[in-house]
mmCIF file of C-alpha atoms in Angstrom:
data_model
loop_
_atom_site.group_PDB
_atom_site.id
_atom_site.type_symbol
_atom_site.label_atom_id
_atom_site.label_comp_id
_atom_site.label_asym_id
_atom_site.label_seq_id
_atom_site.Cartn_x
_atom_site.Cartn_y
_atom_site.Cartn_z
ATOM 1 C CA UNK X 16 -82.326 -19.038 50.135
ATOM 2 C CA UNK X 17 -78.851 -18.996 52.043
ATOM 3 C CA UNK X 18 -76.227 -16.425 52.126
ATOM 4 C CA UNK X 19 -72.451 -17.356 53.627
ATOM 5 C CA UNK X 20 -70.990 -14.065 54.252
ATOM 6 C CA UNK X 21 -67.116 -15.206 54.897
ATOM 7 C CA UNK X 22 -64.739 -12.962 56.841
ATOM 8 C CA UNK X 23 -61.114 -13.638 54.960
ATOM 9 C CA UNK X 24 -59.721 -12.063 57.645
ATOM 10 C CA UNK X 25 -58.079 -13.128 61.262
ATOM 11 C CA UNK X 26 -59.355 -9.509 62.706
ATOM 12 C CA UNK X 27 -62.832 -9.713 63.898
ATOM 13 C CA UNK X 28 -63.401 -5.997 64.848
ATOM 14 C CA UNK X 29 -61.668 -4.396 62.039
ATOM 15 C CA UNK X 30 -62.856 -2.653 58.524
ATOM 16 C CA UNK X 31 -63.528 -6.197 57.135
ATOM 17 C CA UNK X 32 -65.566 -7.475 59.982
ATOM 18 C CA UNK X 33 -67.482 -3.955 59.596
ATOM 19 C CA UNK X 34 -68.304 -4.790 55.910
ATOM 20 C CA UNK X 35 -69.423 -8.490 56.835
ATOM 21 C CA UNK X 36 -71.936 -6.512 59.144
ATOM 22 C CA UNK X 37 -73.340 -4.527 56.693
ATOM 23 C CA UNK X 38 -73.526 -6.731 54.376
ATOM 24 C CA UNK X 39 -74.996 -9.138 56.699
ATOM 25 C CA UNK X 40 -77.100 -6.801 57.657
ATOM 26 C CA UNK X 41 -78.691 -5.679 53.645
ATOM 27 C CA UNK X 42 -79.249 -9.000 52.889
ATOM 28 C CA UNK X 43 -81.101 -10.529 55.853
ATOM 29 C CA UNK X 44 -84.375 -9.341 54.328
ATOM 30 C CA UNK X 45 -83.786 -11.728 51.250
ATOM 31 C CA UNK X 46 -81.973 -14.380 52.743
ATOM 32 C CA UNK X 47 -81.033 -16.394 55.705
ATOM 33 C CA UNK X 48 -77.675 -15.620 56.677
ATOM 34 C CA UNK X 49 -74.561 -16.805 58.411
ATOM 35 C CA UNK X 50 -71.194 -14.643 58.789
ATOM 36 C CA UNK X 51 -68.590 -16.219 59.828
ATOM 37 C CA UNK X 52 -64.965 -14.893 60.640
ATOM 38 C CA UNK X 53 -61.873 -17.539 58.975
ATOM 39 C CA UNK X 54 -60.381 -16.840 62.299
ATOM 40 C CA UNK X 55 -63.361 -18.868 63.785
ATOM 41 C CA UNK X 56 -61.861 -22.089 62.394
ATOM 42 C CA UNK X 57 -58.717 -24.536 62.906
ATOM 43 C CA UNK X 58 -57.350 -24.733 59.326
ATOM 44 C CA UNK X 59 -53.842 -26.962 58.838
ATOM 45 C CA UNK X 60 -51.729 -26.621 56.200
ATOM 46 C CA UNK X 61 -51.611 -27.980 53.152
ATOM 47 C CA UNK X 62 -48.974 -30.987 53.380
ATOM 48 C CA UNK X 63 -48.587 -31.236 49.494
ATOM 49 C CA UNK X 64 -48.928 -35.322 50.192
ATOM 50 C CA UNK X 65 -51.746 -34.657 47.046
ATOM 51 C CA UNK X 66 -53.690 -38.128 48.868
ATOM 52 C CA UNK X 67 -56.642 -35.530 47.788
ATOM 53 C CA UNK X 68 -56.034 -36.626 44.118
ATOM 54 C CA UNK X 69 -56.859 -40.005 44.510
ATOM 55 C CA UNK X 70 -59.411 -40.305 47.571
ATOM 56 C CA UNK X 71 -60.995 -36.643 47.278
ATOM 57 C CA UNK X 72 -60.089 -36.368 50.813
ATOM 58 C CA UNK X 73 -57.669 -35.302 53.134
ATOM 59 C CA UNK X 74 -55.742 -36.932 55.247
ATOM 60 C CA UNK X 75 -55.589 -33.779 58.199
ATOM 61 C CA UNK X 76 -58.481 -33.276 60.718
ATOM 62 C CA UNK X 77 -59.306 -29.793 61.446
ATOM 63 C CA UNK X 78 -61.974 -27.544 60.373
ATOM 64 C CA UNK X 79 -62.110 -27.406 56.699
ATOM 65 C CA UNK X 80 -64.590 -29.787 56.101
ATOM 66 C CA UNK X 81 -67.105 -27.499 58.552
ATOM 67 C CA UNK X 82 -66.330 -24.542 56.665
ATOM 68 C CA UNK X 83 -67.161 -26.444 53.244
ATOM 69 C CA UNK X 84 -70.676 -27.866 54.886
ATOM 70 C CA UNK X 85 -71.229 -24.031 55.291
ATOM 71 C CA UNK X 86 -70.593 -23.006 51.594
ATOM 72 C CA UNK X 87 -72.472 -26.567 50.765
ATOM 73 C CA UNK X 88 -75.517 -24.812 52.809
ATOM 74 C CA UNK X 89 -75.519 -21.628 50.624
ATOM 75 C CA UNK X 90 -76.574 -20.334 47.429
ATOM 76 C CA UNK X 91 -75.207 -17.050 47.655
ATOM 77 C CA UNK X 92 -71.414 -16.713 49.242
ATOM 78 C CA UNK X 93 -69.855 -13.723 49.904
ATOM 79 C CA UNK X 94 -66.110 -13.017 50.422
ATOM 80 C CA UNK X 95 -64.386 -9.761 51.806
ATOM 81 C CA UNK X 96 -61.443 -9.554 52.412
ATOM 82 C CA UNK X 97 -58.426 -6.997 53.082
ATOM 83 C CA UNK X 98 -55.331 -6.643 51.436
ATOM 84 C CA UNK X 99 -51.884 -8.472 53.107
ATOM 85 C CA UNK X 100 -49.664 -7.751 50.779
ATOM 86 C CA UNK X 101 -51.528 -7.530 47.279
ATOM 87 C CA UNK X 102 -53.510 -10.550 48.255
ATOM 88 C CA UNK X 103 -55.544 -12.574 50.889
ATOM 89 C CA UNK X 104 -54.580 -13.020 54.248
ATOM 90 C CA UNK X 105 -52.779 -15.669 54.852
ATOM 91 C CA UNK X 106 -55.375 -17.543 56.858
ATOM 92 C CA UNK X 107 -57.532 -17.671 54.282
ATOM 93 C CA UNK X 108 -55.314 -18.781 51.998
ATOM 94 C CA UNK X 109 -54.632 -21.600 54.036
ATOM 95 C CA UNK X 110 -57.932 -22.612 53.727
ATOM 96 C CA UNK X 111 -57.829 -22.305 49.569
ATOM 97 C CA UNK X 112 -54.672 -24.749 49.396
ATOM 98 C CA UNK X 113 -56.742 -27.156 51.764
ATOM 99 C CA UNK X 114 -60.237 -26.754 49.233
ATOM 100 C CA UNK X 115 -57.955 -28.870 46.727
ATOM 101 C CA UNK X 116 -60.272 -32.441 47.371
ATOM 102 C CA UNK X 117 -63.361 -30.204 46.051
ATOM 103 C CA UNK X 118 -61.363 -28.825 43.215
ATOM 104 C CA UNK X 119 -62.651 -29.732 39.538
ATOM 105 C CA UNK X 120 -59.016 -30.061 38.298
ATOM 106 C CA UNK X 121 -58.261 -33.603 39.116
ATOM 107 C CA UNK X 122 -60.685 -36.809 39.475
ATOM 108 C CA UNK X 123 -62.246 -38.087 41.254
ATOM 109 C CA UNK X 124 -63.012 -34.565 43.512
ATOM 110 C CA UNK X 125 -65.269 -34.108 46.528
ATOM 111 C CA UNK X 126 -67.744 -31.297 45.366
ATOM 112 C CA UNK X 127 -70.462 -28.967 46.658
ATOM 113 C CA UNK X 128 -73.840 -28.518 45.859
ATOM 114 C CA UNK X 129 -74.170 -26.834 42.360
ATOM 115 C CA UNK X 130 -75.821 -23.172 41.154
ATOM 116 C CA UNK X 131 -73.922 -21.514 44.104
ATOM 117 C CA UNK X 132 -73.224 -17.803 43.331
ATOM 118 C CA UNK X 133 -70.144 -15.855 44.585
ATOM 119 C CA UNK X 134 -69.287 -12.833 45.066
ATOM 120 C CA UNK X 135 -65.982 -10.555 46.157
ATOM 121 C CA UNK X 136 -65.638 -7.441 48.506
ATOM 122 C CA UNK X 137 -62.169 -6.265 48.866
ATOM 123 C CA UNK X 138 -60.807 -3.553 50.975
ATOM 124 C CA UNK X 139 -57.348 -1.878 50.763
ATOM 125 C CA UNK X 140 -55.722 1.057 53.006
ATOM 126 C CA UNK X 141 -54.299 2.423 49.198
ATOM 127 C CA UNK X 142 -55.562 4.577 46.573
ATOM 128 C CA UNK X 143 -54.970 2.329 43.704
ATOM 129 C CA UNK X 144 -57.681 -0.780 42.410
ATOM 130 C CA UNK X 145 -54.742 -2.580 41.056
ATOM 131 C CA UNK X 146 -54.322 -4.257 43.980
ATOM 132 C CA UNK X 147 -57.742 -4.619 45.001
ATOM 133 C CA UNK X 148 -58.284 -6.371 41.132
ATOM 134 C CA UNK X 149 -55.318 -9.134 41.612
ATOM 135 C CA UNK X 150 -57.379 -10.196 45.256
ATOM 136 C CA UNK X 151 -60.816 -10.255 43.557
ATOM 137 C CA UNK X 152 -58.463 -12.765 40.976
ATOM 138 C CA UNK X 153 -57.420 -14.848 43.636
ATOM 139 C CA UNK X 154 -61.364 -15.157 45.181
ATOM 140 C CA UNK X 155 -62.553 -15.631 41.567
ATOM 141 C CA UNK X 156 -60.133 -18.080 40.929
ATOM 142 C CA UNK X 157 -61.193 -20.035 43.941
ATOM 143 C CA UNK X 158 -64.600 -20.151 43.318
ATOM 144 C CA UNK X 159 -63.847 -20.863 39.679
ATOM 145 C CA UNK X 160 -62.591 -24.492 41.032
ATOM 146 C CA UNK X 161 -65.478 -24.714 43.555
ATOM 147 C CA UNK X 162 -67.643 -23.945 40.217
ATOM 148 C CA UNK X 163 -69.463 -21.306 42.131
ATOM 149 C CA UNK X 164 -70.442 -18.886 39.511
ATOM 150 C CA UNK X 165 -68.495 -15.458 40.112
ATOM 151 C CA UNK X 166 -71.366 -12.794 40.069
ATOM 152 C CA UNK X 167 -69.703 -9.924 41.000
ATOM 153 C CA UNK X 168 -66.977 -7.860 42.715
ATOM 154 C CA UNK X 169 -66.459 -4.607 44.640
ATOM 155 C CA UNK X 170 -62.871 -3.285 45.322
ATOM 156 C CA UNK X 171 -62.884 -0.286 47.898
ATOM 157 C CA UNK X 172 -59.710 1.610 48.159
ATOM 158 C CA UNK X 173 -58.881 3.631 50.559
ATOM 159 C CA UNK X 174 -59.938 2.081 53.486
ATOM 160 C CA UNK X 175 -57.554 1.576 56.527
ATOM 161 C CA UNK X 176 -59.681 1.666 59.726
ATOM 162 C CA UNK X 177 -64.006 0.725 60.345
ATOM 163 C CA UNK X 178 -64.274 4.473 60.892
ATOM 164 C CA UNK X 179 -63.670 5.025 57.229
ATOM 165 C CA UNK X 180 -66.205 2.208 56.047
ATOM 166 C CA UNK X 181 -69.173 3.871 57.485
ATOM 167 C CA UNK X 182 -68.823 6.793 54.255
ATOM 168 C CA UNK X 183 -69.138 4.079 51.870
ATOM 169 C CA UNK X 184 -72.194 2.230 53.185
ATOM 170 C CA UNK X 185 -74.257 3.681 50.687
ATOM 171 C CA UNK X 186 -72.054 2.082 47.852
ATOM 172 C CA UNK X 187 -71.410 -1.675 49.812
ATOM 173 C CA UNK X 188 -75.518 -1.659 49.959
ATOM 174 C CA UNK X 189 -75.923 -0.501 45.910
ATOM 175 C CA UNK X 190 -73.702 -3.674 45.785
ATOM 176 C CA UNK X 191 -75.194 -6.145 47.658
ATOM 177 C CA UNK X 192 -78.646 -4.944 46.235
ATOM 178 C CA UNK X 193 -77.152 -7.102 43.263
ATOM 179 C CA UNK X 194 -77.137 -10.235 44.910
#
């Protein structure tokens, strides 16, 4: 089995790149993985032309349809991501708004392979899970239109800098032995 471990974040050294690693990391014994950082991509934006409805394509050339080969390839994805501003960075948002040709809410829709699995880490520097709840929303959301199954979530507060990930290792591992 495959596991997609996604980086929703444009800083590869950072808390959320130290998460991917040990997540990464725990699941390698079960599963083949790939991590990759959003930042490793060229993703347009969204033009609003909707084209998409009709064709289940789009009409831009970049890298979206390399990321979606990757969550084609696995059976278990995994999303962590930080907190800009109560919700994903805006990279990775990007990429949701150009996912709409594999979204089930119009026909006819490009689409994935089916049975997937997804799951959400989220990290914030604040002490409240509000804000860590409305991001898993927007991942759930996402996969909800992908029809990848939405498995579970973790929201760490709390968490500003990689130094400070390293004392929750213990609970990110608990987590992914769910997967």
């Amino acid at each position: 089995m495959n596991a997609l471990v996604m980086n929703c974040s444009p800083v590869r050294t950072g808390a959320t790149a130290r998460i991917v690693q040990i997540v990464s990391a725990h699941l390698e014994s079960r599963y083949q993985v790939k991590s990759v950082c959003i930042d490793d991509f060229h993703v347009r934006f969204c033009k609003g032309c909707r084209s998409c409805h009709t064709t289940a394509k789009c009409v831009q050339q970049d890298d979206v349809d390399a990321v979606l080969a990757l969550y084609d390839w696995a059976d278990v994805i995994v999303s962590v991501s930080p907190s800009y501003w109560a919700d994903v960075p805006g990279q990775f948002k990007v990429f949701i708004d150009r996912c709409t040709p594999w979204s089930n809410t119009h026909q006819p829709h490009a689409a994935i392979r089916p049975g997937k699995r997804g799951y959400s880490i989220v990290l914030r520097t604040g002490p409240g899970m509000g804000e860590c709840e409305r991001i898993i929303q927007t991942l759930e959301h996402f996969y909800g239109h992908l029809e990848i199954d939405c498995c579970g979530s973790l929201g760490l507060c709390s968490i500003e800098y990689k130094e400070a990930v390293e004392a929750r290792k213990d609970e990110i591992g608990a987590f992914c032995d769910k997967m």
